[in-house]
N, CA and C of each residue as an Amber inpcrd file, in Angstrom:
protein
   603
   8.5900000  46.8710000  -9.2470000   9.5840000  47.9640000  -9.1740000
  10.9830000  47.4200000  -9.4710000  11.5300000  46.5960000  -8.7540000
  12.6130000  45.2770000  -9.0780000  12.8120000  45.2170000 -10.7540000
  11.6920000  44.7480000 -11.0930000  11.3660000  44.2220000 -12.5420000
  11.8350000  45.3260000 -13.6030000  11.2580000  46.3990000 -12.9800000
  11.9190000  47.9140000 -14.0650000  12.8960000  48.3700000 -13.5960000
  13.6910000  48.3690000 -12.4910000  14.7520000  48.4430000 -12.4860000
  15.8200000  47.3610000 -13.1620000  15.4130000  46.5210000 -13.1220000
  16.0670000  45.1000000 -13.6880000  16.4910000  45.6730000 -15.4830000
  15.2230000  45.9870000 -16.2720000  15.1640000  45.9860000 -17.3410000
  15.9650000  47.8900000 -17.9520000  15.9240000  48.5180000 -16.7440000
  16.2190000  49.6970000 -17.0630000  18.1040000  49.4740000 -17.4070000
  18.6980000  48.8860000 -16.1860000  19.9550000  48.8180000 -15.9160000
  20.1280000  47.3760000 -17.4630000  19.1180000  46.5440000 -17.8370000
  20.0000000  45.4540000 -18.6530000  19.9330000  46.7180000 -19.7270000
  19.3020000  47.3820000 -20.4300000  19.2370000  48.1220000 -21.6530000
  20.3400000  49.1860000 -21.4430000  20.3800000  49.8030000 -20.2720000
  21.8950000  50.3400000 -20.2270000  22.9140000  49.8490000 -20.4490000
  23.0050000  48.4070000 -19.7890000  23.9920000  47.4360000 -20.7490000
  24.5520000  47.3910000 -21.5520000  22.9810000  46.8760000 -22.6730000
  23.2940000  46.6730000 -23.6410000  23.4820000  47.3120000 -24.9790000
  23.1970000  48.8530000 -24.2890000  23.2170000  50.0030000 -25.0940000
  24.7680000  50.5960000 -24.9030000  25.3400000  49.7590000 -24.2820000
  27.1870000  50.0510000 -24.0640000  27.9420000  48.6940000 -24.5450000
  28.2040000  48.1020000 -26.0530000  28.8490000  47.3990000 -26.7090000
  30.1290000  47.6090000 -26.3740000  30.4490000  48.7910000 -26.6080000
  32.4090000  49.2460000 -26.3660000  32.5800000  48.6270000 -25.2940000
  31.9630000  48.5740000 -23.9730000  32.2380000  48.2980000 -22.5870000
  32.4010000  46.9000000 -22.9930000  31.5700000  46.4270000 -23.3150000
  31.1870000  44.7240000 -22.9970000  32.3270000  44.4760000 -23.8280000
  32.6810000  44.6820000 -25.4940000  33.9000000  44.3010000 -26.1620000
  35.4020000  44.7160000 -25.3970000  35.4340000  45.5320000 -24.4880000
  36.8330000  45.7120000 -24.0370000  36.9200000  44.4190000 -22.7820000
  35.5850000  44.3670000 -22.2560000  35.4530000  43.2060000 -21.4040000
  35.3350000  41.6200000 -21.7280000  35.5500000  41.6700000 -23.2130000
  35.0380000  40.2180000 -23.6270000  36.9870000  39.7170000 -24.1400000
  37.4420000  41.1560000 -24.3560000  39.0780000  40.9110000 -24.7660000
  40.0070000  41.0320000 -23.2930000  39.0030000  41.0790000 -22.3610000
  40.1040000  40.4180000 -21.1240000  41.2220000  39.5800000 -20.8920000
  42.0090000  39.5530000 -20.5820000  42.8950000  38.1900000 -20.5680000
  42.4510000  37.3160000 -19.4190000  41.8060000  37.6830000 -18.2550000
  41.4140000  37.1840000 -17.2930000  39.5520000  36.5020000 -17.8490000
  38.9060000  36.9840000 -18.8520000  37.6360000  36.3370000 -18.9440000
  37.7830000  35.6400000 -20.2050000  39.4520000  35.1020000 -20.6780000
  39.3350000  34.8290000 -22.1280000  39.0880000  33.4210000 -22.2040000
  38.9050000  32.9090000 -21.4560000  38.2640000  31.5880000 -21.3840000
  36.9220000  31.2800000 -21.0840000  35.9890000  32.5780000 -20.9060000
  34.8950000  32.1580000 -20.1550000  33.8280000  32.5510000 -21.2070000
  33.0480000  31.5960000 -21.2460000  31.6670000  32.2420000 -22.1800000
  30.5080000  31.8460000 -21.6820000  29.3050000  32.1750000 -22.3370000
  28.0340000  31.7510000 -21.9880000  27.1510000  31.2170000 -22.7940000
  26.1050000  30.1960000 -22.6220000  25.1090000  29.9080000 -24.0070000
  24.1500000  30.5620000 -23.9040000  23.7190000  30.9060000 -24.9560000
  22.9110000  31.8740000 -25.4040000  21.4580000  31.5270000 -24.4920000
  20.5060000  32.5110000 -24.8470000  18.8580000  32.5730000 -24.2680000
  18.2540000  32.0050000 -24.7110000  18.5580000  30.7990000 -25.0870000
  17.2740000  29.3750000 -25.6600000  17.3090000  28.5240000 -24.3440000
  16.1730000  27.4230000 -24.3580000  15.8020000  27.0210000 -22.9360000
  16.9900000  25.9180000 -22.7370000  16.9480000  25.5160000 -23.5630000
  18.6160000  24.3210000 -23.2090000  18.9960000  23.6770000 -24.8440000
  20.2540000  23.4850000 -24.5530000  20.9480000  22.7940000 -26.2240000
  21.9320000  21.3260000 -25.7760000  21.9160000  20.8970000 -26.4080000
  22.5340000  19.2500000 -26.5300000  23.4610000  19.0670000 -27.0600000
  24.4410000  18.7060000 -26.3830000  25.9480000  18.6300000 -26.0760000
  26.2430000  17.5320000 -26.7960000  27.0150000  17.4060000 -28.0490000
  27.7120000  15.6440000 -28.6720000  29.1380000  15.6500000 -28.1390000
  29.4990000  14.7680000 -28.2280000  30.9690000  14.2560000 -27.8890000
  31.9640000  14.8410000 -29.2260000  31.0220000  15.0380000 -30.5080000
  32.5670000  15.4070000 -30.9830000  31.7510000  17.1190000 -31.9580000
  32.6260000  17.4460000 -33.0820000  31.9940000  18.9150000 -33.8010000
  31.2910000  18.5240000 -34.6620000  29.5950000  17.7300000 -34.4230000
  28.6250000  17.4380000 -35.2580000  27.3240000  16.8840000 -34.6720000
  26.4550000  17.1970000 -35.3610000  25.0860000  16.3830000 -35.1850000
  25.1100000  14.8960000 -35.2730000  26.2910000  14.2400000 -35.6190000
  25.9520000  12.7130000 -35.9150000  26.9370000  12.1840000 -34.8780000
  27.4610000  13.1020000 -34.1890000  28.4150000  12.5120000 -32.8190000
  27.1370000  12.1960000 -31.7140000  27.5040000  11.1510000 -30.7960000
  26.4160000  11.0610000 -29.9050000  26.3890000  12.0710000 -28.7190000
  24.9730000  12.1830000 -28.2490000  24.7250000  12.8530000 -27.2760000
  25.1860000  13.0000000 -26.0970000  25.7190000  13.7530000 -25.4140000
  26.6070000  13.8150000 -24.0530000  25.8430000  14.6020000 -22.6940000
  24.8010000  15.0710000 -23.1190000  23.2430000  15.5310000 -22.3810000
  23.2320000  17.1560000 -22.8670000  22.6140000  17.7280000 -22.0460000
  22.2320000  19.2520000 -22.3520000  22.5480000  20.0270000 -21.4340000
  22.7770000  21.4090000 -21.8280000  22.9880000  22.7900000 -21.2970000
  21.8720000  23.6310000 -20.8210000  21.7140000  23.8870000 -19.7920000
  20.8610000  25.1740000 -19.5570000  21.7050000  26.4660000 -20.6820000
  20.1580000  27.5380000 -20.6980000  20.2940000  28.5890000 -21.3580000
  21.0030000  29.3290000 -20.3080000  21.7460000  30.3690000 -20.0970000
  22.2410000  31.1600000 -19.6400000  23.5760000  30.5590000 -18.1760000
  23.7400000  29.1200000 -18.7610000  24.9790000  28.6400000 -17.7880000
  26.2860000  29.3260000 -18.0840000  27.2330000  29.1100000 -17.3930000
  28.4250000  29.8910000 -17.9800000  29.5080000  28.6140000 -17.8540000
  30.2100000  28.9350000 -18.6630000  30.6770000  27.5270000 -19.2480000
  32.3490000  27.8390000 -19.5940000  33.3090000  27.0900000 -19.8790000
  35.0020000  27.0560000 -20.3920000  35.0270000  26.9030000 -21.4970000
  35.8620000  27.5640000 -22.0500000  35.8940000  27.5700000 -23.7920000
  37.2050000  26.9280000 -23.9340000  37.7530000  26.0400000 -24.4170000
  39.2330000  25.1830000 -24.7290000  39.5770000  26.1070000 -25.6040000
  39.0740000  26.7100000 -26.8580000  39.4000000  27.2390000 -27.8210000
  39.8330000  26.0560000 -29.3720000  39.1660000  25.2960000 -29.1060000
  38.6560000  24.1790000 -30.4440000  37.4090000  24.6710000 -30.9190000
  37.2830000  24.7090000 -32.0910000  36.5270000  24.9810000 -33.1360000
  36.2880000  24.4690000 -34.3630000  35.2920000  23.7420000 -34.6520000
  35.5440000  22.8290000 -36.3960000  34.1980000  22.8220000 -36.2960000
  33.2690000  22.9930000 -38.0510000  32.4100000  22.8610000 -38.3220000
  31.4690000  23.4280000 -38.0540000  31.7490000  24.5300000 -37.2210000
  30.5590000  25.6860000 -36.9290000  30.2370000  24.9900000 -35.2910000
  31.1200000  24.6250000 -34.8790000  31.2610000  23.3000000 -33.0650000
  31.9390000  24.1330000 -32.1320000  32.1060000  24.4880000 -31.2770000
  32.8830000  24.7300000 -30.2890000  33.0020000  23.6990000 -28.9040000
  33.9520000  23.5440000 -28.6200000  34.5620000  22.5400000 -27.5580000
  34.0860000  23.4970000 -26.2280000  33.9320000  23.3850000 -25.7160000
  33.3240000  23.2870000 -23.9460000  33.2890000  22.8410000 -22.8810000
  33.5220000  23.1360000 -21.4690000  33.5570000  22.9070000 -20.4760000
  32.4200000  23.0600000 -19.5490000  31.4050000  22.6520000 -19.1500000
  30.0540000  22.5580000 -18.2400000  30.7140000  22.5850000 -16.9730000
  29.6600000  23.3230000 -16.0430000  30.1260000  23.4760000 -14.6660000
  29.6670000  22.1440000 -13.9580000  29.4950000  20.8070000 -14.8730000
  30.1550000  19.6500000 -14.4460000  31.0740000  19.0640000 -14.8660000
  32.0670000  19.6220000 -15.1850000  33.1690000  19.1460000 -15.5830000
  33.5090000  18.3390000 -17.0390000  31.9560000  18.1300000 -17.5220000
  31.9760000  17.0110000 -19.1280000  32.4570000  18.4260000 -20.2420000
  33.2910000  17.6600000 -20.8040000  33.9400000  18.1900000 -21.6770000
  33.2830000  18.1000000 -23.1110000  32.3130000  18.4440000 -24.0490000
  31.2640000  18.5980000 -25.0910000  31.6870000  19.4050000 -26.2020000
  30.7620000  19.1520000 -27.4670000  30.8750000  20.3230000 -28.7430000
  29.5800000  20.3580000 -28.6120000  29.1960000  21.7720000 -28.9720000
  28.0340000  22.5420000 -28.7480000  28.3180000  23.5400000 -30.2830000
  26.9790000  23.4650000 -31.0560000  26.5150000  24.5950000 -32.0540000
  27.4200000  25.8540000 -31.1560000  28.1880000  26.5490000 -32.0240000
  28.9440000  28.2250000 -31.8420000  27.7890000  28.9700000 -31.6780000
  27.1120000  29.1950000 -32.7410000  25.7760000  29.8060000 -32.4920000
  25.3760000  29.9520000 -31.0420000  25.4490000  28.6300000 -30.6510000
  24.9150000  29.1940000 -29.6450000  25.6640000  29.6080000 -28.0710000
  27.0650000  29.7910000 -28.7200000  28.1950000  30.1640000 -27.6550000
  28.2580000  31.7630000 -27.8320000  28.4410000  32.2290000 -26.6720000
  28.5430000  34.3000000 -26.3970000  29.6160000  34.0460000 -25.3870000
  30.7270000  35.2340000 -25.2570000  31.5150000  35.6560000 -24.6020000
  31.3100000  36.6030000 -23.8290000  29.6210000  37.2800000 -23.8810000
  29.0570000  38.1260000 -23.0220000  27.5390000  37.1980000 -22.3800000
  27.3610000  37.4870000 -20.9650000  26.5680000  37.1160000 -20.3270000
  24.9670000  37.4540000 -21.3500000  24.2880000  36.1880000 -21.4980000
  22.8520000  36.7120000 -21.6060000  21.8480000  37.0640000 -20.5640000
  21.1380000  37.6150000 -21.0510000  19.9080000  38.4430000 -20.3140000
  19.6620000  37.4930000 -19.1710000  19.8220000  36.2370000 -18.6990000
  19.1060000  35.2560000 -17.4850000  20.3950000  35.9320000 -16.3230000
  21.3280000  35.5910000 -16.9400000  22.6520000  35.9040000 -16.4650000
  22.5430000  37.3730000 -15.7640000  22.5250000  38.4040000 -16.6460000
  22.4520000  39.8610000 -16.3490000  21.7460000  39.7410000 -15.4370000
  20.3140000  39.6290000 -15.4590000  19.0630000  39.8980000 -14.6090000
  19.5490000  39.4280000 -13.2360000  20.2560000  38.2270000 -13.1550000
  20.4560000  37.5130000 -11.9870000  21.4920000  37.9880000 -11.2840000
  22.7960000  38.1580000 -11.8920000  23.1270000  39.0730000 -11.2000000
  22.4480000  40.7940000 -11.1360000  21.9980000  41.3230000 -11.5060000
  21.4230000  42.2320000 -10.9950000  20.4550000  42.0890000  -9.9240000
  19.4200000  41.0170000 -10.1290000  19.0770000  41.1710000  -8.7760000
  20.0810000  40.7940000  -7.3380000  20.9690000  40.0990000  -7.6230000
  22.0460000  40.0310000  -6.4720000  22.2220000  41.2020000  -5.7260000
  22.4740000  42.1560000  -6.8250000  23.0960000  43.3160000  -6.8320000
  21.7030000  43.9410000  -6.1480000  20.9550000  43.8670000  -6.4990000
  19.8990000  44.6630000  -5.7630000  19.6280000  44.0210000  -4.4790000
  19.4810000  43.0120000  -3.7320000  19.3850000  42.5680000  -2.8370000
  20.5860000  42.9860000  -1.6710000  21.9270000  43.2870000  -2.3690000
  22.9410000  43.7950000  -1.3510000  22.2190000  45.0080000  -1.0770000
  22.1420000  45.9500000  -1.9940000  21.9820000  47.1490000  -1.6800000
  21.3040000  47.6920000  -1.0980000  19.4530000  46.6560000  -1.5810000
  18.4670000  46.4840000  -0.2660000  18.5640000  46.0330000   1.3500000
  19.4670000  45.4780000   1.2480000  20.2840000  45.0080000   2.7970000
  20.9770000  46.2060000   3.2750000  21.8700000  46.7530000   2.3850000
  22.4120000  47.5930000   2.8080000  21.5730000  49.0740000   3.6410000
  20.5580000  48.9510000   2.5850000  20.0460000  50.1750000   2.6350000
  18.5140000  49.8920000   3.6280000  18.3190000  48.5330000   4.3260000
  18.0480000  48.2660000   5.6170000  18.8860000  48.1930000   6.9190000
  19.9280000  48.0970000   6.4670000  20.8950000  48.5050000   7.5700000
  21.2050000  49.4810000   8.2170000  21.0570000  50.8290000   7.2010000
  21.4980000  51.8290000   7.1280000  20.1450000  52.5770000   7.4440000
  19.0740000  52.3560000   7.5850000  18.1340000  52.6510000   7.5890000
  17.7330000  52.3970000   9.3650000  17.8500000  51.2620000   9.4050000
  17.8760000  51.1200000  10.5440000  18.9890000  51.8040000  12.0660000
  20.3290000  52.2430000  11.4980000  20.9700000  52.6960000  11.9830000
  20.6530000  54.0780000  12.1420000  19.9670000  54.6120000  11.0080000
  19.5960000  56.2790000  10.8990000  18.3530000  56.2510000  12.2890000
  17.3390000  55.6250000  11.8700000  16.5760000  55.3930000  13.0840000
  17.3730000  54.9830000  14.6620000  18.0400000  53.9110000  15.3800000
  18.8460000  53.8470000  16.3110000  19.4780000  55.5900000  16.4230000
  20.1590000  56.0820000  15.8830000  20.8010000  57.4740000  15.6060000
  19.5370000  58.5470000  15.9820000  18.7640000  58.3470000  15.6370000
  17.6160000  59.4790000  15.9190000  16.9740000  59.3620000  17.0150000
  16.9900000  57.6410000  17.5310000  16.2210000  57.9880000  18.9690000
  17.1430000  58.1590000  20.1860000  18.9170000  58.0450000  19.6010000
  19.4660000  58.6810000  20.5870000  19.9920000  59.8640000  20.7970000
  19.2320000  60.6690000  19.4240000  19.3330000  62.1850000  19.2910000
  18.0750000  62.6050000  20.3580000  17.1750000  61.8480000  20.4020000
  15.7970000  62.4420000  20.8810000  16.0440000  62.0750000  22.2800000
  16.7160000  60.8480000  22.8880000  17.2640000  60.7040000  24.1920000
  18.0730000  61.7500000  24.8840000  19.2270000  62.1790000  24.1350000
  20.0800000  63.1880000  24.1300000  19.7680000  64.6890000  24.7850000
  18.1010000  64.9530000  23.5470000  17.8880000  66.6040000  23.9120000
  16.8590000  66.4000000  24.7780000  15.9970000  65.0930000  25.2400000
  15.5610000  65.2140000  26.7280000  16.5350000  65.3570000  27.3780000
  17.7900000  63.9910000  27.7580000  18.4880000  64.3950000  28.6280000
  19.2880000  65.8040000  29.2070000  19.2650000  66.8000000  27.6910000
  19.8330000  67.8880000  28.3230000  18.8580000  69.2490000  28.6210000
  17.5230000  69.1090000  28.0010000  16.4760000  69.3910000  28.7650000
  16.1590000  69.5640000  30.2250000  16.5090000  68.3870000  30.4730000
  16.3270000  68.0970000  31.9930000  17.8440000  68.6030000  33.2510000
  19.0020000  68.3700000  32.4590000  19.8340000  68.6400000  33.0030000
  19.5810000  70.8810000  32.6690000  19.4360000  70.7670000  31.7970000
  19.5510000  72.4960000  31.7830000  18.2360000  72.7760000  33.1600000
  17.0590000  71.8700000  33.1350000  15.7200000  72.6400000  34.4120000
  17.0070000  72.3100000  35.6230000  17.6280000  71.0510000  35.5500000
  18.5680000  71.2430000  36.8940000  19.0630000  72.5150000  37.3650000
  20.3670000  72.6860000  36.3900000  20.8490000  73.7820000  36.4320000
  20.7060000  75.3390000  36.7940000  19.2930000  75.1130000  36.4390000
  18.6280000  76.4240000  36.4400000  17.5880000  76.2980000  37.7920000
  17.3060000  75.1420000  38.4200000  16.7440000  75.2200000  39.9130000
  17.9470000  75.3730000  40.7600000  19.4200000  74.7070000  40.1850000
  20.3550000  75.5420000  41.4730000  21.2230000  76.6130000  41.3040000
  21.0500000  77.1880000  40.1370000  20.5940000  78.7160000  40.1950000
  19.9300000  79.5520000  40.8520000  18.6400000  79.2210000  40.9740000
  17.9630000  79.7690000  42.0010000  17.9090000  79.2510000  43.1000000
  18.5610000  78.1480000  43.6780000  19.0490000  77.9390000  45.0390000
  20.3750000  78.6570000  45.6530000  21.2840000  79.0860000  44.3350000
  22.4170000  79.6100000  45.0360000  21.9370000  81.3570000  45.1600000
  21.3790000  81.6900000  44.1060000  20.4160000  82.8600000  44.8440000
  20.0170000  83.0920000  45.4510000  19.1820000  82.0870000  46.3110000
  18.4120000  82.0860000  47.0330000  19.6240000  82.1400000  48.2890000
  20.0940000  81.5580000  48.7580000  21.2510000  81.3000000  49.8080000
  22.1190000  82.3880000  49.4560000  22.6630000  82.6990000  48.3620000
  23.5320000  84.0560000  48.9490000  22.6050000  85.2490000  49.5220000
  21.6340000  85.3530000  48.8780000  20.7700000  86.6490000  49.9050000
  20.5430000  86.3370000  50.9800000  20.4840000  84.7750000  51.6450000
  20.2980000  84.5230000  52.8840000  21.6130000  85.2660000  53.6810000
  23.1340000  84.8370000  52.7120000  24.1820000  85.1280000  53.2840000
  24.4690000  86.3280000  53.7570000  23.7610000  86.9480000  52.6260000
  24.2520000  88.3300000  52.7690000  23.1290000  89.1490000  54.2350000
  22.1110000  88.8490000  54.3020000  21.1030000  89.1900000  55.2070000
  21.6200000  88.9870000  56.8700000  22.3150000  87.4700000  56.4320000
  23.0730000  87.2510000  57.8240000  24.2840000  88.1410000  58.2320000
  25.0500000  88.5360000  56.9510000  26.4970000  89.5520000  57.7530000
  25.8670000  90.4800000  57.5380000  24.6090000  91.3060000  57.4610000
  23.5140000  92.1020000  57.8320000  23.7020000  92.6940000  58.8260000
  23.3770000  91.2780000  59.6380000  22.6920000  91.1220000  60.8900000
  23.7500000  90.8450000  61.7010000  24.9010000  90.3080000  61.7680000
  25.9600000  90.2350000  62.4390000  26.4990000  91.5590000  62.7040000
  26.7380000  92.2220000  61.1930000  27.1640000  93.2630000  61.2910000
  26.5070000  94.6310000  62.2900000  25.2360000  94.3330000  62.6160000
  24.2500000  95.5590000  63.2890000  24.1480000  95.0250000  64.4110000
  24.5110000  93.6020000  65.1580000  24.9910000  93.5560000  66.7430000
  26.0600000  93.5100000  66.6690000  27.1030000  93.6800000  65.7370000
  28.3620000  94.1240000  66.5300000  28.4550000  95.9510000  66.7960000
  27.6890000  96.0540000  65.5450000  27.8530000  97.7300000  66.2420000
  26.5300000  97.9590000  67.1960000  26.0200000  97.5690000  67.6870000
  24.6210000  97.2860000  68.9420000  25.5700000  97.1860000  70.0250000
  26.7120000  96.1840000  69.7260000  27.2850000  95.8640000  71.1960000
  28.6230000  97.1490000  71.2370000  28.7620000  97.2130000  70.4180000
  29.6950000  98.3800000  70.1230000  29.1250000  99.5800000  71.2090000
  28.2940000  99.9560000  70.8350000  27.8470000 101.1770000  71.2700000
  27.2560000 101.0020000  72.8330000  26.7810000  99.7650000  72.8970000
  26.2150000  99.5000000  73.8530000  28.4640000  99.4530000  75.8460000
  28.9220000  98.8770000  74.9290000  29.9450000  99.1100000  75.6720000
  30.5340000 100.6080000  75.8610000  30.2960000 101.1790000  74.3950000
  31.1130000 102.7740000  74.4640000  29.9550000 103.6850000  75.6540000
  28.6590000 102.9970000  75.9170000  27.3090000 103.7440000  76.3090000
  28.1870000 103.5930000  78.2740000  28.6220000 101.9260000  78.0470000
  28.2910000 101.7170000  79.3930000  30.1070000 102.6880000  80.0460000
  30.8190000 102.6530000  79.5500000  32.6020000 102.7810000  79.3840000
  32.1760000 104.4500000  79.7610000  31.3240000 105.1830000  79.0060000
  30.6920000 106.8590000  79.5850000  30.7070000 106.7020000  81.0630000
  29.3740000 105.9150000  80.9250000  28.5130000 106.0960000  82.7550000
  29.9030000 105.6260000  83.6190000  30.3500000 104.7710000  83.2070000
  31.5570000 104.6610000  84.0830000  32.9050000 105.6220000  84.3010000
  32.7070000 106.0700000  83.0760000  33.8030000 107.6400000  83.4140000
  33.6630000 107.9990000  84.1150000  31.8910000 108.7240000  84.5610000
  31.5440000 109.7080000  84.5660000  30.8960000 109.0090000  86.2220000
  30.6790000 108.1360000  86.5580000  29.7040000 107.9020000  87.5150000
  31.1220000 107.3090000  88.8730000  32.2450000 106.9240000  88.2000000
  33.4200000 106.2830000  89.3590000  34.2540000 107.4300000  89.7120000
  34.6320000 108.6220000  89.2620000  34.9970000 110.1440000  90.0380000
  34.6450000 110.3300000  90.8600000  33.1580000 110.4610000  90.8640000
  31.9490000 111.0810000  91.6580000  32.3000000 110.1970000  92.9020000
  32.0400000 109.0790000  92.6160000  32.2320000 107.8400000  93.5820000
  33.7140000 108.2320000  94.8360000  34.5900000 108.4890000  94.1720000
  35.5880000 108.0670000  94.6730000  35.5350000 109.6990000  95.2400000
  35.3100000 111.0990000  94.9170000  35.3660000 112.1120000  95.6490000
  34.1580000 112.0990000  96.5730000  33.1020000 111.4230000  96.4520000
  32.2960000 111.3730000  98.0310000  32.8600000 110.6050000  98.9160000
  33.5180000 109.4290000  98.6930000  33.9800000 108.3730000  99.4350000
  35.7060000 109.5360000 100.1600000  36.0710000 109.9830000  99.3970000
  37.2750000 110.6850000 100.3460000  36.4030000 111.9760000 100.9640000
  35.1840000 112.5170000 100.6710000  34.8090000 113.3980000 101.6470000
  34.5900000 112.8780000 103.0740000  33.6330000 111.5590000 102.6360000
  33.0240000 110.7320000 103.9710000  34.8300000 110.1980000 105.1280000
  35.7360000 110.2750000 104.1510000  36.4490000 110.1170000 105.2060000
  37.3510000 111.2370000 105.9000000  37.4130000 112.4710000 105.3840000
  38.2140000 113.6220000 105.7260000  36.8620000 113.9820000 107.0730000
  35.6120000 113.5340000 107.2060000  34.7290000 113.8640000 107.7780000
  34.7110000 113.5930000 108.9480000  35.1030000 111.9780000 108.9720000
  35.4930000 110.8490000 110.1910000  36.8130000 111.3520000 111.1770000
  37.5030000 112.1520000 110.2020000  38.4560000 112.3120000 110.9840000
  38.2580000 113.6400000 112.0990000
């Protein structure tokens, strides 16, 4: 899958020349080139085949260009520092295909990181969505059992000033009952008690 993505994105590439030529007239990459896609080439000390050998180049290294040129030679810089003439031929100012691929898979490996990261965070995120609507699950059955506890207790409340309310008027009546007989029963009292004494006399 890697592999066709690899090859999809180099042919997009390389099917965009304008891009790569506005990028090859950089002022910032105008020193930088690459050797071409052969397996390695052999570096002389001066611009010819009869200069001696100074060792070899990997295919797709990226390399310093001095800007010397004689004989179809270009002067060079190796990312060890030996300073060489190398066949032009086989010098590019655009990355070859080892190059591309490699950074592209770079490029794919961030994004695969990324997109395990992010993946993993979506998951973390979802099981504290699923933590979340238990927790308020449970808090709403709360809510709703002391609901029906405060229901439950105000009808108690109300049952009680009920009931307060029906012995105070119990005792109510029960005093206005007794406050009668006493009207009515201490007259009586007090006119036999002055007969019994107008009697004595």
């Amino acid at each position: 899958m890697k592999l066709i993505t690899c090859l999809l994105l180099v042919c997009s590439l390389l099917s965009a020349p304008v891009v790569l030529a506005a990028q090859s007239t950089d002022e910032s990459n105008a020193n930088i080139g690459y050797i071409t896609d052969d397996l390695f080439i052999y570096m002389h000390a001066g611009p010819g085949s009869h200069y001696r050998l100074v060792g070899s180049i990997n295919a797709g290294d990226e390399i310093s260009l001095t800007g010397k040129t004689e004989n179809d030679y270009t002067e060079i810089i190796d990312t060890k520092e030996r300073t060489a003439w190398v066949e032009s031929k086989y010098v590019s100012v655009e990355p070859g295909l080892r190059q591309v691929i490699a950074s592209l898979n770079a490029q794919l490996a961030v994004q695969s990181e990324d997109y395990q990261q992010a993946s993993s965070q979506l998951t973390d995120n979802n099981q504290l969505i699923t933590s979340l609507q238990s927790r308020e699950a449970e808090l709403s059955s709360q809510i709703e059992n002391l609901n029906k506890q405060l229901d439950t207790l105000r009808g108690q409340l109300d049952n009680q000033d009920l009931e307060i309310k029906k012995e105070y008027f119990f005792n109510g009546a029960i005093v206005l009952v007794v406050g009668l007989i006493l009207g009515i029963v201490l007259p009586r009292i007090s006119v036999k008690k002055r007969s019994s004494m107008d009697n004595w006399k």
